[in-house]
Coordinates of C-alpha atoms and ligand atoms in Angstrom, one line a residue:
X30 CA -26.4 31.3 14.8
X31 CA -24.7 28.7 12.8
X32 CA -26.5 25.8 15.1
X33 CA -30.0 25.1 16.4
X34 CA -30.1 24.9 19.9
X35 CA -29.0 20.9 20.1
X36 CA -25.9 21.7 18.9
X37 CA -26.2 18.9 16.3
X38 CA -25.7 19.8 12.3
X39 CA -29.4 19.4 11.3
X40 CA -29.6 16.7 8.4
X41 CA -30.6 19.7 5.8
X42 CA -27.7 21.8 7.0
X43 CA -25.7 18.5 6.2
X44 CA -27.2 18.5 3.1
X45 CA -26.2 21.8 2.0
X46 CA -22.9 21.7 3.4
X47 CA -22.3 17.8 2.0
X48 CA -22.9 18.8 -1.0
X49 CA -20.2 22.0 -0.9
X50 CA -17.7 19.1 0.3
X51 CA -18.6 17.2 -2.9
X52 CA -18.2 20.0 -5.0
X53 CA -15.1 21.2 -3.4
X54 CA -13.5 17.9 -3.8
X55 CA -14.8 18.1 -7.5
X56 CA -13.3 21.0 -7.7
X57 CA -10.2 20.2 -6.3
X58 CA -9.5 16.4 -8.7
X59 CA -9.8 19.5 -11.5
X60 CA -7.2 21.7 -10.2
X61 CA -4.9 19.1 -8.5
X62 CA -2.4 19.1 -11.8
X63 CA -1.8 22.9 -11.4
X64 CA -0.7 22.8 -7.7
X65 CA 2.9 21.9 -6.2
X66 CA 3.2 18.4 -5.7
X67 CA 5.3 18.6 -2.9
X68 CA 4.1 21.2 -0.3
X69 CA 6.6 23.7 0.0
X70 CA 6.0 24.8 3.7
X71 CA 8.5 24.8 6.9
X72 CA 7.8 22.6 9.8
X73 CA 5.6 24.6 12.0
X74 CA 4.2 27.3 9.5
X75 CA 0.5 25.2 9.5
X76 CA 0.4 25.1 13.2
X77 CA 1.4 29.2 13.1
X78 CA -1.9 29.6 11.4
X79 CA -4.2 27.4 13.7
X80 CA -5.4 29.7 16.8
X81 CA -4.1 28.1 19.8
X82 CA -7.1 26.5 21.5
X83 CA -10.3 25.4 20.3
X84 CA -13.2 27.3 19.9
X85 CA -15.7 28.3 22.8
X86 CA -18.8 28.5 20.6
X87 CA -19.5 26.1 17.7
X88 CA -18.3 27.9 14.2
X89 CA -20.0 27.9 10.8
X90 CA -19.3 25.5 8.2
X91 CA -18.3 28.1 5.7
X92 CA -15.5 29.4 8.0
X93 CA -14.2 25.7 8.3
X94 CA -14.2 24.8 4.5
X95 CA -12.6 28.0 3.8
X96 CA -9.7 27.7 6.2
X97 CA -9.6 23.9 4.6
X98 CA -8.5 26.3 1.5
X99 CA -6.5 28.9 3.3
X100 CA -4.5 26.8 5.6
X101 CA -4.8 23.2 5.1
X102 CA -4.4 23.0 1.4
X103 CA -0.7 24.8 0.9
X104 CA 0.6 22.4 3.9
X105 CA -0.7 19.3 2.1
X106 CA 1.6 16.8 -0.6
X107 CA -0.9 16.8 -3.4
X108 CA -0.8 12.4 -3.8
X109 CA -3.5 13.2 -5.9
X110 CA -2.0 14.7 -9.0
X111 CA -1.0 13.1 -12.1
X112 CA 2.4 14.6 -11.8
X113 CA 3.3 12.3 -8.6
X114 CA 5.9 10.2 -8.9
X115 CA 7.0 9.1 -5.5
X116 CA 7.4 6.5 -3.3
X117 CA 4.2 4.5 -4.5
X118 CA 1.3 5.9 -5.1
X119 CA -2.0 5.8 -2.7
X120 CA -4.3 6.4 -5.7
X121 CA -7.7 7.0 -5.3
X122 CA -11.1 7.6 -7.2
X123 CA -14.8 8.7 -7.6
X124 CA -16.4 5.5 -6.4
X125 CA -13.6 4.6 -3.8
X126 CA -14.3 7.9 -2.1
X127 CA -18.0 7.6 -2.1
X128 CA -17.8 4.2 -1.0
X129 CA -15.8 5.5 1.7
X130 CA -18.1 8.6 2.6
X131 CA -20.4 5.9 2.6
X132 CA -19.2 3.9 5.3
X133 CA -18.7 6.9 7.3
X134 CA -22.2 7.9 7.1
X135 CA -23.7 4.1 8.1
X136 CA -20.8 4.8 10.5
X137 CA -20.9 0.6 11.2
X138 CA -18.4 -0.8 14.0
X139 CA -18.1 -4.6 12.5
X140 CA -15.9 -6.0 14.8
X141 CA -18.4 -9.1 14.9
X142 CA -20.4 -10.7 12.3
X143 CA -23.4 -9.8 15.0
X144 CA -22.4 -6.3 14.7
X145 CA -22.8 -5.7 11.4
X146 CA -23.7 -8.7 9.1
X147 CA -23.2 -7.1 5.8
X148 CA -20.1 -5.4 6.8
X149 CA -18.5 -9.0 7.0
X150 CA -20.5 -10.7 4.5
X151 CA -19.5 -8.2 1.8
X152 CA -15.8 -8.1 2.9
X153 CA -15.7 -11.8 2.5
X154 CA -17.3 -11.8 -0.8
X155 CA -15.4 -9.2 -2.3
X156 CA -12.5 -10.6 -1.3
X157 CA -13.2 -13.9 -3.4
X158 CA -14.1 -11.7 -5.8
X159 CA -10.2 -10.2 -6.1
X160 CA -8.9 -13.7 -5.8
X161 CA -10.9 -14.5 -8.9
X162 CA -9.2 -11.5 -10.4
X163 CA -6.0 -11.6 -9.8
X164 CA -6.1 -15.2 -10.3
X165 CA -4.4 -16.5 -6.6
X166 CA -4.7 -19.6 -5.2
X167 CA -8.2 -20.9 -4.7
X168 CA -6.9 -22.2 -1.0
X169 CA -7.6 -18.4 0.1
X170 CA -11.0 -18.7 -0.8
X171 CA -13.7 -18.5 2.0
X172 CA -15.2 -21.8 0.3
X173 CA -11.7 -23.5 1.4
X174 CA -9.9 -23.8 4.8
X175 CA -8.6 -20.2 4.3
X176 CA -9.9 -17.0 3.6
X177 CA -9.2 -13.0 3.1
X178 CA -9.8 -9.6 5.2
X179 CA -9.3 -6.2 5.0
X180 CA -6.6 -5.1 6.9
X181 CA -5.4 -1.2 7.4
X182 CA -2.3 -1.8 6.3
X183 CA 0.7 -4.3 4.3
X184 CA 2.3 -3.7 7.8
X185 CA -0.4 -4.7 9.5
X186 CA -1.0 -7.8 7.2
X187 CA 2.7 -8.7 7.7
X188 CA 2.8 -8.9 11.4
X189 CA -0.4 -10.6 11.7
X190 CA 1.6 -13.5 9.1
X191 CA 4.1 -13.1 11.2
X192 CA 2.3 -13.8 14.6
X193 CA 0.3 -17.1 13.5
X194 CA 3.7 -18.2 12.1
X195 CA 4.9 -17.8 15.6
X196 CA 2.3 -19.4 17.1
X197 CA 2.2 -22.9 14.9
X198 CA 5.4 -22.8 15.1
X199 CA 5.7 -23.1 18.7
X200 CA 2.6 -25.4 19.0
X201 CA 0.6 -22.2 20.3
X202 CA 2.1 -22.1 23.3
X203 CA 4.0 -18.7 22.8
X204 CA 0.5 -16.7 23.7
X205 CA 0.1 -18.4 26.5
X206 CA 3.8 -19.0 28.1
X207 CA 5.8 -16.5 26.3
X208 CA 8.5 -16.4 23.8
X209 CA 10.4 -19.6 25.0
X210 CA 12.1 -20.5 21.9
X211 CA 14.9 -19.4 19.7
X212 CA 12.2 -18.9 16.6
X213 CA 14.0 -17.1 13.6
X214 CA 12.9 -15.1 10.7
X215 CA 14.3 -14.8 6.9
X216 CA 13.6 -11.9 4.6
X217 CA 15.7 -10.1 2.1
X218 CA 18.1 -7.3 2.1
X219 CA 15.5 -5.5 0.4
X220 CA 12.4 -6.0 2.5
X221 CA 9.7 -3.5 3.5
X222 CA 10.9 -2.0 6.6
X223 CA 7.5 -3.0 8.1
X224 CA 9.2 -6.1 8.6
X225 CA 11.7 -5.2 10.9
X226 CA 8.8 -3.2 13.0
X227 CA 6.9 -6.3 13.0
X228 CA 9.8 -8.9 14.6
X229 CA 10.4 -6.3 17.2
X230 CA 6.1 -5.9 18.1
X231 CA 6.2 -9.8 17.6
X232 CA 8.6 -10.4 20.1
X233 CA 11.4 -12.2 18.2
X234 CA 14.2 -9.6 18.6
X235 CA 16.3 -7.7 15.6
X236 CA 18.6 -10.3 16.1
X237 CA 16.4 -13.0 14.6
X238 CA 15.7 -11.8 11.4
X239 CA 18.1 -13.0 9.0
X240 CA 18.7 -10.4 6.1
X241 CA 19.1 -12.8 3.0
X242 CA 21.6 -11.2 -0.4
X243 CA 20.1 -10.6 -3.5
X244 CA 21.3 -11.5 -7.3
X245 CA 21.8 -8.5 -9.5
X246 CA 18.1 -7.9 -10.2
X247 CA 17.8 -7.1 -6.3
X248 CA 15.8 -10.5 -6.3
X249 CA 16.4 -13.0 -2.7
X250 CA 18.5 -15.8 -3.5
X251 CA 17.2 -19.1 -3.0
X252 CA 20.0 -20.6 -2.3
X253 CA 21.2 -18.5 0.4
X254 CA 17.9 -18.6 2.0
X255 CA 18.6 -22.3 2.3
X256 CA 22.1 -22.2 3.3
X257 CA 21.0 -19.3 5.8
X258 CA 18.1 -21.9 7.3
X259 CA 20.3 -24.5 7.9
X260 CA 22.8 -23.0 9.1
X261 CA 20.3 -21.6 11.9
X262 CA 18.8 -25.0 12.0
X263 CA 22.2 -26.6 13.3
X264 CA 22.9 -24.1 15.9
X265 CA 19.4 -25.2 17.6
X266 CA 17.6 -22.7 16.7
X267 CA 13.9 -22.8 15.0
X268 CA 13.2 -21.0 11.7
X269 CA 9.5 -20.0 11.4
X270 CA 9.0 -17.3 9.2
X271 CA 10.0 -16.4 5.4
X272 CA 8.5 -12.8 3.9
X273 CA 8.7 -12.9 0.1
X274 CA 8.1 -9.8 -1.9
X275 CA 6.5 -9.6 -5.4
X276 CA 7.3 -5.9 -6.3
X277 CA 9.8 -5.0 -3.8
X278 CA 9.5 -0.9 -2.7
X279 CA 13.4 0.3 -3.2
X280 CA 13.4 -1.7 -6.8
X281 CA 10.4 -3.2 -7.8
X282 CA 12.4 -6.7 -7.6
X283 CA 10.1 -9.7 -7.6
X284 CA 11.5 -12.6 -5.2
X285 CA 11.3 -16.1 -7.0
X286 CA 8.5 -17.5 -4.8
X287 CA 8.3 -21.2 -6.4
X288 CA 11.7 -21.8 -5.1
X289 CA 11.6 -19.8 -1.8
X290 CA 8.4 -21.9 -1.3
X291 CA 9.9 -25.1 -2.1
X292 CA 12.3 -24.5 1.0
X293 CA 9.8 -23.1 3.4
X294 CA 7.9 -26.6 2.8
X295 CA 10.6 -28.9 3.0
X296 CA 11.6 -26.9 6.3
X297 CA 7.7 -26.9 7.6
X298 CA 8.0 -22.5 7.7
X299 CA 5.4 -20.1 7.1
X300 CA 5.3 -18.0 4.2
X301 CA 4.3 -14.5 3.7
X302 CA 4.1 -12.7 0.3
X303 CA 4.1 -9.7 0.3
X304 CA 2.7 -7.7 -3.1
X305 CA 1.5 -4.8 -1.4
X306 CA 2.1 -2.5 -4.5
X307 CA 2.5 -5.0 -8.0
X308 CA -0.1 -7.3 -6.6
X309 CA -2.4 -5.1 -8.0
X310 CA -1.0 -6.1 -11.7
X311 CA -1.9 -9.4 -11.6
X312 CA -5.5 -8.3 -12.3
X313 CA -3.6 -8.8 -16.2
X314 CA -2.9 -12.0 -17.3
X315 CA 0.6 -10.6 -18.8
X316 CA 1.6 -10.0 -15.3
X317 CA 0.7 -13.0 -13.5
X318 CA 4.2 -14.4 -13.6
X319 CA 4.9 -12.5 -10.8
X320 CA 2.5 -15.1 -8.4
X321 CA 4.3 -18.1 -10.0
X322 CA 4.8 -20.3 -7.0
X323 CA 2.4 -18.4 -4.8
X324 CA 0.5 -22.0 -4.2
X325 CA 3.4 -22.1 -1.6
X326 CA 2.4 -19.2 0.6
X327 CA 0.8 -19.7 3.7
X328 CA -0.4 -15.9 3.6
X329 CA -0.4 -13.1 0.8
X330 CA -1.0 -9.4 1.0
X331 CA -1.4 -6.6 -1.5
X332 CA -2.7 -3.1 -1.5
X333 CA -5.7 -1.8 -3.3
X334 CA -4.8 1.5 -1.9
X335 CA -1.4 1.7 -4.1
X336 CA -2.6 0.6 -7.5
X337 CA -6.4 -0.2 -7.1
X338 CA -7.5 3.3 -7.3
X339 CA -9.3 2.3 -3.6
X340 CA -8.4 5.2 -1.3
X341 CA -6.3 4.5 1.5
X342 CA -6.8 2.9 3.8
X343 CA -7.2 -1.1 2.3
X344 CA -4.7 -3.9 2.2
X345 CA -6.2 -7.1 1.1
X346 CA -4.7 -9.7 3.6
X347 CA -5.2 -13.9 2.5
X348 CA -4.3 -17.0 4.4
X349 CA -4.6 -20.8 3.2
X350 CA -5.7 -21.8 7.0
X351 CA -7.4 -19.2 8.4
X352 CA -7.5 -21.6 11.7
X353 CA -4.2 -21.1 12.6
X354 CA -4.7 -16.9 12.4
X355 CA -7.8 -17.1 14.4
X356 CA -6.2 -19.2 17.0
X357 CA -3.3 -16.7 17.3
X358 CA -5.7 -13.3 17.3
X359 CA -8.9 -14.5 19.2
X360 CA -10.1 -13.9 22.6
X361 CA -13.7 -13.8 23.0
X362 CA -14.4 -11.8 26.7
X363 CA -18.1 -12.4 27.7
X364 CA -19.2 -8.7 26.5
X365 CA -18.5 -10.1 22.8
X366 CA -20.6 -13.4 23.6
X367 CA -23.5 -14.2 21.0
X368 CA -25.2 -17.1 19.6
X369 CA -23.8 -16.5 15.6
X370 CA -20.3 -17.0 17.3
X371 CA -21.1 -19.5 18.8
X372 CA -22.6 -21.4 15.9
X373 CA -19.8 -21.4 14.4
X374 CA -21.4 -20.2 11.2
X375 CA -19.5 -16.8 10.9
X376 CA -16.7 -15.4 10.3
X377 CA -15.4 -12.6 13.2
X378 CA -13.3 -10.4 11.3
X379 CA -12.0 -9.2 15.3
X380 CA -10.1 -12.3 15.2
X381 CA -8.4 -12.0 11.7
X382 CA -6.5 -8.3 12.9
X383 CA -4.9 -6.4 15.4
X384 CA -7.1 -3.9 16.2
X385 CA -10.7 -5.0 17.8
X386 CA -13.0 -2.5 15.8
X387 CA -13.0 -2.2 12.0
X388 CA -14.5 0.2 9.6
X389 CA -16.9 -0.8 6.9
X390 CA -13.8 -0.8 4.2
X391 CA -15.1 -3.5 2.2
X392 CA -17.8 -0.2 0.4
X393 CA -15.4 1.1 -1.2
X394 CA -13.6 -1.8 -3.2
X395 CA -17.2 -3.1 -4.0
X396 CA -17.8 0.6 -5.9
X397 CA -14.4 0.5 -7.4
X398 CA -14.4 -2.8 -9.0
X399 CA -18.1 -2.2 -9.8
X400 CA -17.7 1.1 -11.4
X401 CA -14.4 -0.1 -13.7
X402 CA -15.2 -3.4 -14.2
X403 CA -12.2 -6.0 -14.0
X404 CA -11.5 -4.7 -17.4
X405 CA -11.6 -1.2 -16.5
X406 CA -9.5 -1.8 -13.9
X407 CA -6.9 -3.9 -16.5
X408 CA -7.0 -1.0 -19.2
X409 CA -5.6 1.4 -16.6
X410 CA -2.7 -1.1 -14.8
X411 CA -1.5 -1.6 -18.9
X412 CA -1.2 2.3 -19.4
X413 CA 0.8 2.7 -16.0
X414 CA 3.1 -0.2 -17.2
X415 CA 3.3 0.9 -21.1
X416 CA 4.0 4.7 -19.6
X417 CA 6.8 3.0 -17.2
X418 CA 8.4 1.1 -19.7
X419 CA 8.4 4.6 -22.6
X420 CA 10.1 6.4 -19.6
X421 CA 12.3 3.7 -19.6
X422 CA 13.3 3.5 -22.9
X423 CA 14.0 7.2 -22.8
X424 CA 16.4 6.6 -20.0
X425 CA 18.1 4.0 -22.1
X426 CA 18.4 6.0 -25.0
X427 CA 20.3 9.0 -23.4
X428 CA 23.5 9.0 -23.0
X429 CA 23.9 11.2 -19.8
X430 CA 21.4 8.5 -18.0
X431 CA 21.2 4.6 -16.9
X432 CA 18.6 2.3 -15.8
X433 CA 19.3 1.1 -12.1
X434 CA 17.7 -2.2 -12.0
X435 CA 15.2 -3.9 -14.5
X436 CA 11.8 -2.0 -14.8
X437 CA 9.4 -4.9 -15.2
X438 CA 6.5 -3.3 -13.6
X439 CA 5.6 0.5 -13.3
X440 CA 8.7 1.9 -11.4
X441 CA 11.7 3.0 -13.3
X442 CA 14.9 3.2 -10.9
X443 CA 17.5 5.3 -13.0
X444 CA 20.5 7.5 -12.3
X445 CA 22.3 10.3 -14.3
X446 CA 25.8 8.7 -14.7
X447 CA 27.1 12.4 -12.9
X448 CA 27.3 10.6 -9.6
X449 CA 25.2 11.1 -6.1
X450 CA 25.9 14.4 -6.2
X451 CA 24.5 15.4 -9.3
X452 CA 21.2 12.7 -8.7
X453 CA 20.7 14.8 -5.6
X454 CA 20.2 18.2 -7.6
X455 CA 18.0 17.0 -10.3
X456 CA 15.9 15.5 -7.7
X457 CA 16.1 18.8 -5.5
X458 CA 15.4 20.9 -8.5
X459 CA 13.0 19.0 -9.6
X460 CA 10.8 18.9 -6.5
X461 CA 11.4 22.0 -5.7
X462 CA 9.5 23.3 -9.0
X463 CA 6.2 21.8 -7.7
X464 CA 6.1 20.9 -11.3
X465 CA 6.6 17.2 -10.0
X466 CA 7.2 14.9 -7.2
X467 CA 9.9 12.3 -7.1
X468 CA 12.0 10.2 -4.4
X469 CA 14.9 8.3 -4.4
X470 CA 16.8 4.6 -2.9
X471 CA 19.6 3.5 -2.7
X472 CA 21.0 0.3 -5.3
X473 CA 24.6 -0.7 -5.2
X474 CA 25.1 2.3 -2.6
X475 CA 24.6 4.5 -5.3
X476 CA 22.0 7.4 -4.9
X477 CA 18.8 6.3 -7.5
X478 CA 15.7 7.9 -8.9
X479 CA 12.5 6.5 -8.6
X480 CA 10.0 7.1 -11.3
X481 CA 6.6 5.4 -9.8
X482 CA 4.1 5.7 -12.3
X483 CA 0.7 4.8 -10.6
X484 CA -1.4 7.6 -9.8
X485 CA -4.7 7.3 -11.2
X486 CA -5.3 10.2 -13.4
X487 CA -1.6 10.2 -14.8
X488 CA -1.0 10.3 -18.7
X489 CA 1.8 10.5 -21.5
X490 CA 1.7 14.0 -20.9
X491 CA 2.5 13.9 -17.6
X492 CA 5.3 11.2 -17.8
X493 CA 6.8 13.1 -20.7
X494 CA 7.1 16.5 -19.1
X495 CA 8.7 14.7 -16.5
X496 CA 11.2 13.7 -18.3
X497 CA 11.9 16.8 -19.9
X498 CA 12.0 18.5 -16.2
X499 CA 14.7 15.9 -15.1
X500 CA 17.0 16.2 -18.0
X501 CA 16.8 20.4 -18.0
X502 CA 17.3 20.0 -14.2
X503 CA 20.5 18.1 -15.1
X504 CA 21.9 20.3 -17.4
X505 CA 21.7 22.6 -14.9
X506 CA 23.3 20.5 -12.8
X507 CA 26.3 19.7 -14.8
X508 CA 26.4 23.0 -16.3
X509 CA 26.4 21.9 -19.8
X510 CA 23.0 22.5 -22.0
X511 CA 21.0 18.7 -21.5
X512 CA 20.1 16.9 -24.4
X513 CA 17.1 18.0 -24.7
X514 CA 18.0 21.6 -25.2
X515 CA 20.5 20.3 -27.7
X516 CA 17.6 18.5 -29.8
X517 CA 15.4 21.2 -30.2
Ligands
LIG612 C1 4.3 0.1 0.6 C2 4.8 -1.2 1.0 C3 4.5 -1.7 2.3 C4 3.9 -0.9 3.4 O1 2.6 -0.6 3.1 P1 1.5 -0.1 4.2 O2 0.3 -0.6 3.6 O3 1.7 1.4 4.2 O4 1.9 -0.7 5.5 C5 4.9 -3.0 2.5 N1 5.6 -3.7 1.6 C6 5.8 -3.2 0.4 C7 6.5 -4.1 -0.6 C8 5.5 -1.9 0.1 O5 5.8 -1.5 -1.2

């Protein structure tokens, strides 16, 4: 019998089997590098393995773990290995997944300060911590009118931004009598796509978000973010929303937010900056040109669970009046009443996010920067960039290949000079080899590699094997021996 007769797992038999998780997951950070990247299955060929119903009679751990290893593991994308190069990364480590096994086993609901004191108490701290780090704007301290949160997602932090820009916009009156005004939005060409999802959930219509160009670093033009407001401005209708990114996805681009912010005041419109990936990089004081102007934002986002090495899910989320958030997202029903709300004393994190409940997230940034240290933490965001920026001179120094946009960060766009065509087949081939992982964009309507270097455990070694993988795969391609092969 794998159960006593409650049914429950007994807490010695989740002792045992807590610690054969641990070790398997031990196990599994050693032997990550050797596996394929990017699971090689068909669509449907899990599911073919899963019987079709669930079980009658409660199973045995063993049996669960091992089908983990049987079933589970060849249908997973291995976003764990060094050899990941794709999209960005959602890095993880050692004290961001204890901190988060943590929070599963207090298994806290903190909706409300009431519900959970430390659960709020330590997210607000922490996040004064990181704006001490990454050296932002002391108006999104907790100390000041403003204030941070943990928010699931950069999506989620963008349409929250998005909503209380909404709202003051329209004097708060959009909540309670609908959208009654012709409000308008302004991002550029090269936006997340999350902000497109978030006009339509926020009620403003595709129509209203204005796609702003880009200069030749794939940066948004000022000036035809101005042009674009006014423009909108004489025709009657209200601009209220302008999404900066530091660090855009397709590009790395890094929007120039002392001038965007200079409009946005002079035209009384919220700002959102979005760094959910180079944020992170600011932690070094090399980097921190990225946030010039960020004094302008009204709200800033950036992910910890890209380049933080906090497992996903954690987006750091900061507004310089947290008032006019609250206002947008509260609604306090009688079930939630209690006096430390009513004091006034406390923050409700409820009111700072979509959802109602919240996890205890805040764990598992505390161990990370506690275990790595801020300088820890800088030592490793210099390697990625130093790595990135080798890659990128061996781009530049091969004939057969070009850089697609400036690297300034840790992502190298680059193409083989071949054409889409050929792009397509390295990338095929090399993905294909579960050797590595990478993706692609598009720049100047061109097909474009991505080499994202962020994951946590990823070396020289790695980087340079890449490389080597790439240009075999395009001699292969082209069908004339790569440069490599002709070196050595
Ligand atoms: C990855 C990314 C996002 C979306 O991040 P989620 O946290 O998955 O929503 C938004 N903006 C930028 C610039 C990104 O790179």
């Amino acid at each position: 019998m794998p159960h006593d007769e409650s049914y429950h797992m007994t807490p010695d038999d989740f002792r045992t089997h807590g610690r054969a998780v641990i070790d398997w997951i031990a196990d599994y950070m050693q032997r990550v590098e050797d596996l394929p990247v990017l699971s090689q299955v068909q669509p449907g060929e899990i599911r073919e393995k899963l019987p079709t119903g669930p079980p009658e009679q409660g199973e045995s751990f063993d049996a669960m773990l091992r089908d983990v290893e049987e079933i589970i593991l060849p249908g997973v994308t291995h976003w764990q290995s060094p050899n990941f190069f794709a999209y960005f990364p959602a890095n993880g480590s050692g004290p961001g997944i204890l901190g988060d096994l943590l929070s599963s086993g207090l298994g806290v609901q903190g909706m409300l300060w009431a519900t959970s004191p430390a659960c709020t108490e330590l997210e607000t701290h922490v996040l004064d911590w990181v704006v001490d780090m990454l050296d932002l704007p002391g108006s999104f301290k907790s100390s000041t009118a403003g204030g941070g949160v943990i928010q699931d997602t950069a999506s989620g932090a963008t349409l929250c931004a998005l909503l209380a820009a909404r709202e003051r916009a329209s004097g708060f009156r959009i909540n309670t009598a609908g959208m009654n005004l012709p409000l308008v939005a302004y991002a550029s060409t090269q936006t997340h796509s999350s902000m497109e999802k978030a006009i339509r959930i926020a009620g403003l219509g595709d129509e209203n978000l204005r796609s702003i160009e880009v200069d030749e670093k794939y940066a948004m033009r000022p000036d035809a973010l101005a042009k674009a407001i006014e423009a909108d401005k004489a025709a009657g209708r209200l601009p209220c929303f302008v999404c900066a990114t530091v660090g855009t996805t397709s590009s790395n681009a890094v929007d120039p937010l002392r001038a965007i912010g200079a409009i946005c005041r002079q035209h009384d419109i919220w700002l959102h900056v979005d760094g959910a990936m180079s944020g992170t990089a600011a932690v070094c004081p090399e980097f921190r040109y990225i946030h010039d102007g960020l004094e302008f934002a009204d709200s800033y986002c950036f992910n910890p669970h890209k380049w933080m090495f906090t497992n996903f899910d954690c987006d750091c989320f900061y507004v310089a009046d947290r008032a006019a958030l609250i206002r947008t997202l509260s609604i306090l029903p009688e079930y939630l009443r209690n006096k430390a709300t009513e004091s006034g004393a406390v923050f409700d994190y409820r009111d700072w996010h979509i959802p109602l409940g919240r996890r205890f997230r805040a764990l598992k940034l505390w161990f990370v920067i506690r275990h790595y240290g801020v300088e820890g933490l800088r030592h490793h965001v210099r390697r990625h960039v130093a790595l990135a920026q080798e890659f990128a001179g061996g781009v530049e120094a091969d004939d057969d290949f070009e850089l697609a946009a400036p690297a300034p960060l840790n992502l190298v766009c680059f193409r083989h000079k071949g054409g889409d065509d050929i792009n397509q087949q390295i990338m095929d081939a090399v993905n294909s080899s579960g050797k590595m992982f990478i993706t692609h964009t598009k720049l100047d309507d061109r097909l474009t590699l991505r080499m994202s270097i962020g994951q946590t455990h990823t070396e020289r070694q790695h980087v340079q094997r890449a490389w080597s993988l790439i240009r075999e795969a395009a001699g292969s391609a082209t069908g004339l021996p790569s440069q490599s092969e002709q070196d050595g």
